[in-house]
Tab-separated table of C-alpha atoms in Angstrom:
chain	number	residue	atom	x	y	z
A	1	UNK	CA	-14.142	0.812	-71.773
A	2	UNK	CA	-16.518	-1.420	-69.630
A	3	UNK	CA	-13.952	-2.761	-67.406
A	4	UNK	CA	-12.474	0.458	-66.542
A	5	UNK	CA	-16.328	1.262	-65.321
A	6	UNK	CA	-16.569	-1.793	-63.208
A	7	UNK	CA	-13.418	-1.240	-61.847
A	8	UNK	CA	-13.753	2.611	-60.530
A	9	UNK	CA	-17.222	1.568	-59.372
A	10	UNK	CA	-15.489	-0.711	-56.468
A	11	UNK	CA	-12.923	2.409	-55.926
A	12	UNK	CA	-15.866	4.644	-55.125
A	13	UNK	CA	-17.652	2.278	-53.081
A	14	UNK	CA	-14.119	0.978	-51.243
A	15	UNK	CA	-13.987	4.332	-48.833
A	16	UNK	CA	-17.109	4.819	-47.787
A	17	UNK	CA	-16.642	1.083	-46.263
A	18	UNK	CA	-13.420	1.911	-44.730
A	19	UNK	CA	-14.650	4.419	-43.230
A	20	UNK	CA	-17.328	3.102	-41.180
A	21	UNK	CA	-14.962	0.579	-39.821
A	22	UNK	CA	-11.924	3.256	-39.427
A	23	UNK	CA	-14.873	5.354	-37.937
A	24	UNK	CA	-15.370	3.132	-34.339
A	25	UNK	CA	-11.754	2.094	-33.974
A	26	UNK	CA	-10.076	6.114	-34.637
A	27	UNK	CA	-13.139	6.712	-31.170
A	28	UNK	CA	-11.570	4.344	-28.921
A	29	UNK	CA	-8.628	5.051	-29.522
A	30	UNK	CA	-9.619	8.729	-28.702
A	31	UNK	CA	-10.708	7.435	-25.907
A	32	UNK	CA	-7.581	4.948	-24.672
A	33	UNK	CA	-5.392	7.859	-25.874
A	34	UNK	CA	-5.601	9.506	-22.957
A	35	UNK	CA	-4.936	7.511	-20.238
A	36	UNK	CA	-2.415	5.287	-22.247
A	37	UNK	CA	-0.376	7.951	-22.712
A	38	UNK	CA	-0.713	8.948	-19.123
A	39	UNK	CA	0.066	4.902	-17.737
A	40	UNK	CA	3.296	5.572	-20.420
A	41	UNK	CA	4.827	8.197	-19.391
A	42	UNK	CA	4.320	8.203	-15.424
A	43	UNK	CA	4.536	4.512	-15.324
A	44	UNK	CA	6.684	2.539	-17.945
A	45	UNK	CA	9.192	4.948	-18.940
A	46	UNK	CA	9.781	5.985	-15.391
A	47	UNK	CA	9.963	2.176	-15.118
A	48	UNK	CA	12.684	1.640	-17.786
A	49	UNK	CA	14.589	4.326	-16.747
A	50	UNK	CA	15.253	3.333	-13.023
A	51	UNK	CA	16.617	0.182	-14.410
A	52	UNK	CA	19.140	1.764	-17.089
A	53	UNK	CA	19.923	3.844	-13.957
A	54	UNK	CA	20.805	1.431	-11.713
A	55	UNK	CA	22.879	0.180	-14.048
A	56	UNK	CA	25.124	3.078	-12.584
A	57	UNK	CA	26.866	5.263	-10.374
A	58	UNK	CA	24.957	8.709	-11.394
A	59	UNK	CA	24.445	10.925	-9.198
A	60	UNK	CA	21.168	12.519	-10.766
A	61	UNK	CA	23.073	15.189	-12.250
A	62	UNK	CA	25.681	13.300	-14.786
A	63	UNK	CA	24.300	10.702	-15.979
A	64	UNK	CA	27.708	8.581	-14.264
A	65	UNK	CA	29.384	5.354	-15.993
A	66	UNK	CA	28.099	1.544	-16.871
A	67	UNK	CA	28.474	-0.447	-13.575
A	68	UNK	CA	26.647	-3.702	-14.878
A	69	UNK	CA	25.074	-5.103	-11.128
A	70	UNK	CA	27.762	-3.944	-9.206
A	71	UNK	CA	24.831	-1.757	-7.024
A	72	UNK	CA	23.202	-5.069	-6.860
A	73	UNK	CA	25.977	-6.735	-5.573
A	74	UNK	CA	27.098	-4.083	-3.362
A	75	UNK	CA	23.607	-4.390	-1.277
A	76	UNK	CA	24.951	-8.012	-0.277
A	77	UNK	CA	27.505	-6.625	2.585
A	78	UNK	CA	25.859	-3.002	3.573
A	79	UNK	CA	24.874	-3.626	7.093
A	80	UNK	CA	22.787	-0.407	7.137
A	81	UNK	CA	20.093	-1.582	4.607
A	82	UNK	CA	19.722	-5.170	6.583
A	83	UNK	CA	19.163	-3.605	9.401
A	84	UNK	CA	16.241	-1.021	7.518
A	85	UNK	CA	15.095	-4.754	6.094
A	86	UNK	CA	14.869	-5.931	9.263
A	87	UNK	CA	13.202	-2.324	10.569
A	88	UNK	CA	10.653	-2.798	7.630
A	89	UNK	CA	9.969	-6.525	8.622
A	90	UNK	CA	8.971	-5.731	11.632
A	91	UNK	CA	6.662	-3.790	10.788
A	92	UNK	CA	5.043	-5.545	8.353
A	93	UNK	CA	4.080	-8.236	10.855
A	94	UNK	CA	3.402	-5.872	13.157
A	95	UNK	CA	1.305	-4.199	11.073
A	96	UNK	CA	-0.772	-6.718	8.457
A	97	UNK	CA	-2.334	-9.339	10.861
A	98	UNK	CA	-2.787	-6.228	13.284
A	99	UNK	CA	-4.623	-3.775	11.269
A	100	UNK	CA	-6.860	-6.814	9.509
A	101	UNK	CA	-7.783	-8.391	12.681
A	102	UNK	CA	-9.023	-5.003	14.071
A	103	UNK	CA	-10.356	-4.627	10.843
A	104	UNK	CA	-12.639	-7.476	11.157
A	105	UNK	CA	-13.789	-6.653	14.889
A	106	UNK	CA	-14.525	-3.124	13.838
A	107	UNK	CA	-16.338	-4.526	10.552
A	108	UNK	CA	-18.493	-7.050	12.939
A	109	UNK	CA	-19.548	-4.419	15.401
A	110	UNK	CA	-20.428	-1.858	12.946
A	111	UNK	CA	-22.626	-4.408	10.783
A	112	UNK	CA	-24.739	-4.541	13.719
A	113	UNK	CA	-28.447	-2.907	13.710
A	114	UNK	CA	-27.283	0.027	16.176
A	115	UNK	CA	-28.868	3.758	17.134
A	116	UNK	CA	-26.261	6.297	14.638
A	117	UNK	CA	-24.269	3.290	13.751
A	118	UNK	CA	-24.060	5.581	10.209
A	119	UNK	CA	-21.641	8.001	12.232
A	120	UNK	CA	-19.976	5.492	14.024
A	121	UNK	CA	-18.505	4.557	10.278
A	122	UNK	CA	-17.411	7.691	9.570
A	123	UNK	CA	-15.879	8.036	12.610
A	124	UNK	CA	-14.068	4.728	11.750
A	125	UNK	CA	-12.277	6.287	8.348
A	126	UNK	CA	-12.331	9.322	8.547
A	127	UNK	CA	-8.534	8.979	9.731
A	128	UNK	CA	-7.924	6.196	6.416
A	129	UNK	CA	-8.728	9.447	4.167
A	130	UNK	CA	-6.263	12.006	5.922
A	131	UNK	CA	-2.952	11.683	4.054
A	132	UNK	CA	-0.086	10.066	5.908
A	133	UNK	CA	2.015	13.142	6.489
A	134	UNK	CA	-0.837	15.199	8.893
A	135	UNK	CA	-1.547	12.655	11.024
A	136	UNK	CA	3.136	12.596	11.441
A	137	UNK	CA	2.655	16.138	11.936
A	138	UNK	CA	-0.247	15.663	14.440
A	139	UNK	CA	1.379	12.127	16.076
A	140	UNK	CA	4.423	15.006	17.152
A	141	UNK	CA	2.878	16.519	19.441
A	142	UNK	CA	0.862	13.391	20.691
A	143	UNK	CA	3.712	11.463	21.423
A	144	UNK	CA	6.069	14.429	22.546
A	145	UNK	CA	7.211	12.962	25.580
A	146	UNK	CA	7.331	16.526	27.553
A	147	UNK	CA	4.043	18.786	26.220
A	148	UNK	CA	2.580	15.454	24.629
A	149	UNK	CA	-0.775	14.326	25.463
A	150	UNK	CA	-0.472	11.351	26.201
A	151	UNK	CA	2.190	11.204	28.311
A	152	UNK	CA	0.177	13.825	30.447
A	153	UNK	CA	-2.974	10.800	30.553
A	154	UNK	CA	-0.301	8.589	32.373
A	155	UNK	CA	1.433	11.159	34.997
A	156	UNK	CA	-2.812	11.540	35.656
A	157	UNK	CA	-2.914	7.821	36.486
A	158	UNK	CA	0.293	7.834	38.642
A	159	UNK	CA	2.374	5.980	35.437
A	160	UNK	CA	5.565	7.140	34.486
A	161	UNK	CA	6.339	9.050	31.502
A	162	UNK	CA	7.538	7.048	28.031
A	163	UNK	CA	9.585	8.903	25.488
A	164	UNK	CA	7.520	6.822	22.506
A	165	UNK	CA	9.269	8.451	19.450
A	166	UNK	CA	11.868	9.353	20.810
A	167	UNK	CA	12.845	6.730	22.486
A	168	UNK	CA	15.180	4.045	20.345
A	169	UNK	CA	13.285	0.931	21.937
A	170	UNK	CA	9.771	2.613	21.199
A	171	UNK	CA	9.696	4.606	18.498
A	172	UNK	CA	9.424	1.542	16.191
A	173	UNK	CA	6.233	-0.109	18.001
A	174	UNK	CA	4.818	3.682	18.298
A	175	UNK	CA	4.713	3.913	14.814
A	176	UNK	CA	2.839	0.841	14.250
A	177	UNK	CA	0.125	2.162	16.714
A	178	UNK	CA	-0.235	5.372	14.282
A	179	UNK	CA	-0.430	3.391	11.992
A	180	UNK	CA	-3.046	1.310	13.005
A	181	UNK	CA	-5.193	4.053	14.521
A	182	UNK	CA	-5.142	5.677	10.682
A	183	UNK	CA	-5.013	3.001	8.734
A	184	UNK	CA	-7.494	0.024	9.990
A	185	UNK	CA	-10.590	1.957	8.118
A	186	UNK	CA	-9.663	0.363	5.096
A	187	UNK	CA	-10.037	-3.353	6.524
A	188	UNK	CA	-12.816	-2.417	8.451
A	189	UNK	CA	-14.659	-1.022	5.000
A	190	UNK	CA	-13.923	-4.098	2.591
A	191	UNK	CA	-14.493	-6.509	5.883
A	192	UNK	CA	-17.688	-4.698	5.984
A	193	UNK	CA	-19.027	-4.885	2.228
A	194	UNK	CA	-18.332	-8.458	2.075
A	195	UNK	CA	-20.246	-9.141	5.597
A	196	UNK	CA	-23.745	-8.426	3.580
A	197	UNK	CA	-22.610	-9.238	0.666
A	198	UNK	CA	-23.050	-13.010	2.853
A	199	UNK	CA	-26.510	-14.615	2.141
A	200	UNK	CA	-28.467	-13.992	5.356
A	201	UNK	CA	-29.871	-17.849	3.813
A	202	UNK	CA	-26.337	-19.772	4.710
A	203	UNK	CA	-26.472	-17.613	8.741
A	204	UNK	CA	-29.862	-18.535	9.255
A	205	UNK	CA	-29.235	-22.177	8.365
A	206	UNK	CA	-25.991	-22.576	10.523
A	207	UNK	CA	-28.416	-21.128	12.888
A	208	UNK	CA	-31.342	-23.430	12.698
A	209	UNK	CA	-29.048	-26.345	12.403
A	210	UNK	CA	-27.878	-25.232	16.337
A	211	UNK	CA	-24.945	-23.370	15.650
A	212	UNK	CA	-23.460	-20.763	18.083
A	213	UNK	CA	-22.327	-17.585	17.744
A	214	UNK	CA	-18.682	-18.313	17.454
A	215	UNK	CA	-19.732	-21.299	15.221
A	216	UNK	CA	-21.390	-19.319	12.706
A	217	UNK	CA	-18.374	-16.383	12.810
A	218	UNK	CA	-15.798	-19.657	12.626
A	219	UNK	CA	-17.444	-22.137	9.891
A	220	UNK	CA	-19.445	-19.769	7.916
A	221	UNK	CA	-18.684	-15.694	8.193
A	222	UNK	CA	-15.181	-16.321	7.961
A	223	UNK	CA	-14.641	-18.558	5.180
A	224	UNK	CA	-17.161	-16.621	2.831
A	225	UNK	CA	-14.636	-13.463	4.048
A	226	UNK	CA	-11.400	-15.641	2.677
A	227	UNK	CA	-11.340	-12.976	-0.378
A	228	UNK	CA	-11.017	-10.011	1.377
A	229	UNK	CA	-8.609	-10.937	3.373
A	230	UNK	CA	-6.516	-12.156	1.089
A	231	UNK	CA	-6.724	-8.990	-0.997
A	232	UNK	CA	-6.636	-7.682	2.470
A	233	UNK	CA	-3.798	-9.180	3.201
A	234	UNK	CA	-1.791	-8.005	-0.345
A	235	UNK	CA	-3.013	-5.114	-0.461
A	236	UNK	CA	-1.539	-4.106	3.568
A	237	UNK	CA	1.481	-5.515	2.986
A	238	UNK	CA	2.375	-3.273	-0.563
A	239	UNK	CA	1.880	-0.695	2.145
A	240	UNK	CA	3.408	-1.052	4.960
A	241	UNK	CA	6.546	-2.273	2.664
A	242	UNK	CA	6.183	0.762	1.253
A	243	UNK	CA	6.236	3.063	4.359
A	244	UNK	CA	8.266	6.148	3.543
A	245	UNK	CA	6.077	9.310	4.674
A	246	UNK	CA	4.956	8.934	8.111
A	247	UNK	CA	8.561	7.986	8.984
A	248	UNK	CA	9.744	11.090	6.908
A	249	UNK	CA	7.034	13.488	8.920
A	250	UNK	CA	7.290	12.159	12.368
A	251	UNK	CA	10.991	10.314	12.949
A	252	UNK	CA	12.986	10.670	10.154
A	253	UNK	CA	14.380	7.513	10.477
A	254	UNK	CA	15.912	8.393	14.008
A	255	UNK	CA	16.218	7.692	17.157
A	256	UNK	CA	19.853	5.634	16.309
A	257	UNK	CA	17.801	4.671	12.737
A	258	UNK	CA	15.492	2.751	14.750
A	259	UNK	CA	12.935	3.173	12.507
A	260	UNK	CA	14.725	3.682	8.958
A	261	UNK	CA	12.840	1.609	6.553
A	262	UNK	CA	13.876	0.262	3.097
A	263	UNK	CA	11.999	3.311	1.528
A	264	UNK	CA	13.735	5.741	3.471
A	265	UNK	CA	17.076	4.266	3.891
A	266	UNK	CA	16.451	4.370	-0.663
A	267	UNK	CA	15.065	8.032	-0.777
A	268	UNK	CA	18.437	9.381	1.635
A	269	UNK	CA	20.489	7.107	-0.650
A	270	UNK	CA	19.235	8.882	-3.447
A	271	UNK	CA	18.172	12.300	-2.660
A	272	UNK	CA	20.372	12.731	-0.019
A	273	UNK	CA	23.925	11.046	-0.387
A	274	UNK	CA	23.228	11.429	-4.582
A	275	UNK	CA	24.164	7.154	-4.748
A	276	UNK	CA	20.915	7.618	-7.797
A	277	UNK	CA	22.465	4.233	-9.052
A	278	UNK	CA	21.891	2.424	-5.625
A	279	UNK	CA	18.967	3.893	-4.896
A	280	UNK	CA	16.794	2.367	-7.508
A	281	UNK	CA	18.663	-0.845	-7.818
A	282	UNK	CA	17.402	-1.130	-3.560
A	283	UNK	CA	13.986	0.332	-5.034
A	284	UNK	CA	13.762	-2.599	-8.063
A	285	UNK	CA	14.902	-5.650	-5.182
A	286	UNK	CA	12.150	-4.007	-3.204
A	287	UNK	CA	9.796	-4.593	-6.587
A	288	UNK	CA	10.521	-7.213	-6.788
A	289	UNK	CA	10.113	-8.665	-3.514
A	290	UNK	CA	6.964	-7.533	-3.518
A	291	UNK	CA	6.128	-8.789	-5.799
A	292	UNK	CA	7.034	-12.542	-4.811
A	293	UNK	CA	5.651	-11.997	-1.387
A	294	UNK	CA	2.169	-10.685	-2.987
A	295	UNK	CA	2.298	-13.803	-5.918
A	296	UNK	CA	2.745	-15.905	-2.802
A	297	UNK	CA	-0.226	-14.727	-0.120
A	298	UNK	CA	-2.367	-14.606	-4.090
A	299	UNK	CA	-1.303	-18.508	-4.441
A	300	UNK	CA	-2.081	-19.947	-0.515
A	301	UNK	CA	-5.240	-17.730	-0.935
A	302	UNK	CA	-6.377	-19.686	-4.150
A	303	UNK	CA	-5.268	-23.050	-2.337
C-alpha cells in the first residue's frame, strides 16, 4: 500500500515543476513567434519559391516546365543583360566612393561648433528620408531640357543647355548626381556619430606632439572611422546594385537603354515580358554577386 502512495505523490509534484519550466518557454515563444512568422512568410518562403521559379520557364500565370539551369545558361549570351551590368557597375563605381567621400566631408563640417548647427544637420539629412520615387518625379522637373530650372540657370550664365536625362551620354551621370543629392545624408550621419565617439584625448595628444590638422585627420581620425567606412561601403554598394525606383520614376531605362540597370532589366523580364523564370534567375545571380562583394569589402576592412 506504501509504494503506490509514493508514486502517486511524485506524479502529483511533477506537473508544477514542468509548468514552471514550460511557462517561461511559452512566454518567450509568444514574443518571438510573430516576428518569426513575418520572417518566414515575407523572406524565407519567397526566397525559396523564387529559387524554384528560376528553374522553370513560367510566365507568372502558369507554372511552366522545369528547365533546370537553362535560365542561368541563357544569361551568359544575353547582350542586353551584359549592357545592364555595365550600367550598374558604372553607377556603383561613381556613387559609392562619391557618397562616402562627400559624407565624410559633410560630417567633418557638421561636427564643428557653429551657430545653427542643428538646422544645417537637418537640411542635409532631409533628402535622405524623402522616397526615391518622390525624388525622381521632382528631378524630372528640375532637369527638364526645355523648362527645367537647371537649364534656365545655365542659360542665364550664357552656357549651352544640356540634355540631362534625355541625353544618352548624360543620363547615367545625372542619375548619379541625383542619387548623391538624396543619399549623402546617410554617410554624413554615420560619420558624424563616429566622429563624436572618438576620444578627445587622442586628438589632443596628437596636437601636443606637433601634429597639424591634416596629420591628425590622416593618422588619428580616419583610422578611428574605419569601422564606419567599412559599414558604409557595404551599405552603399548594396544600395547601388539594387538601383530601381529612381530609374523607374525618371528614365525607365531610356534613352537608348543607357540607364537600364540590372534590377530594372529583371523587372522588365519578369513583369513586362512575363519571363518570370529568367527574371528570378537574374535576381539570384545578383544576390550572389552582392553577397560576394559585401564579403570581400568586409574581409578587406577586417585586415
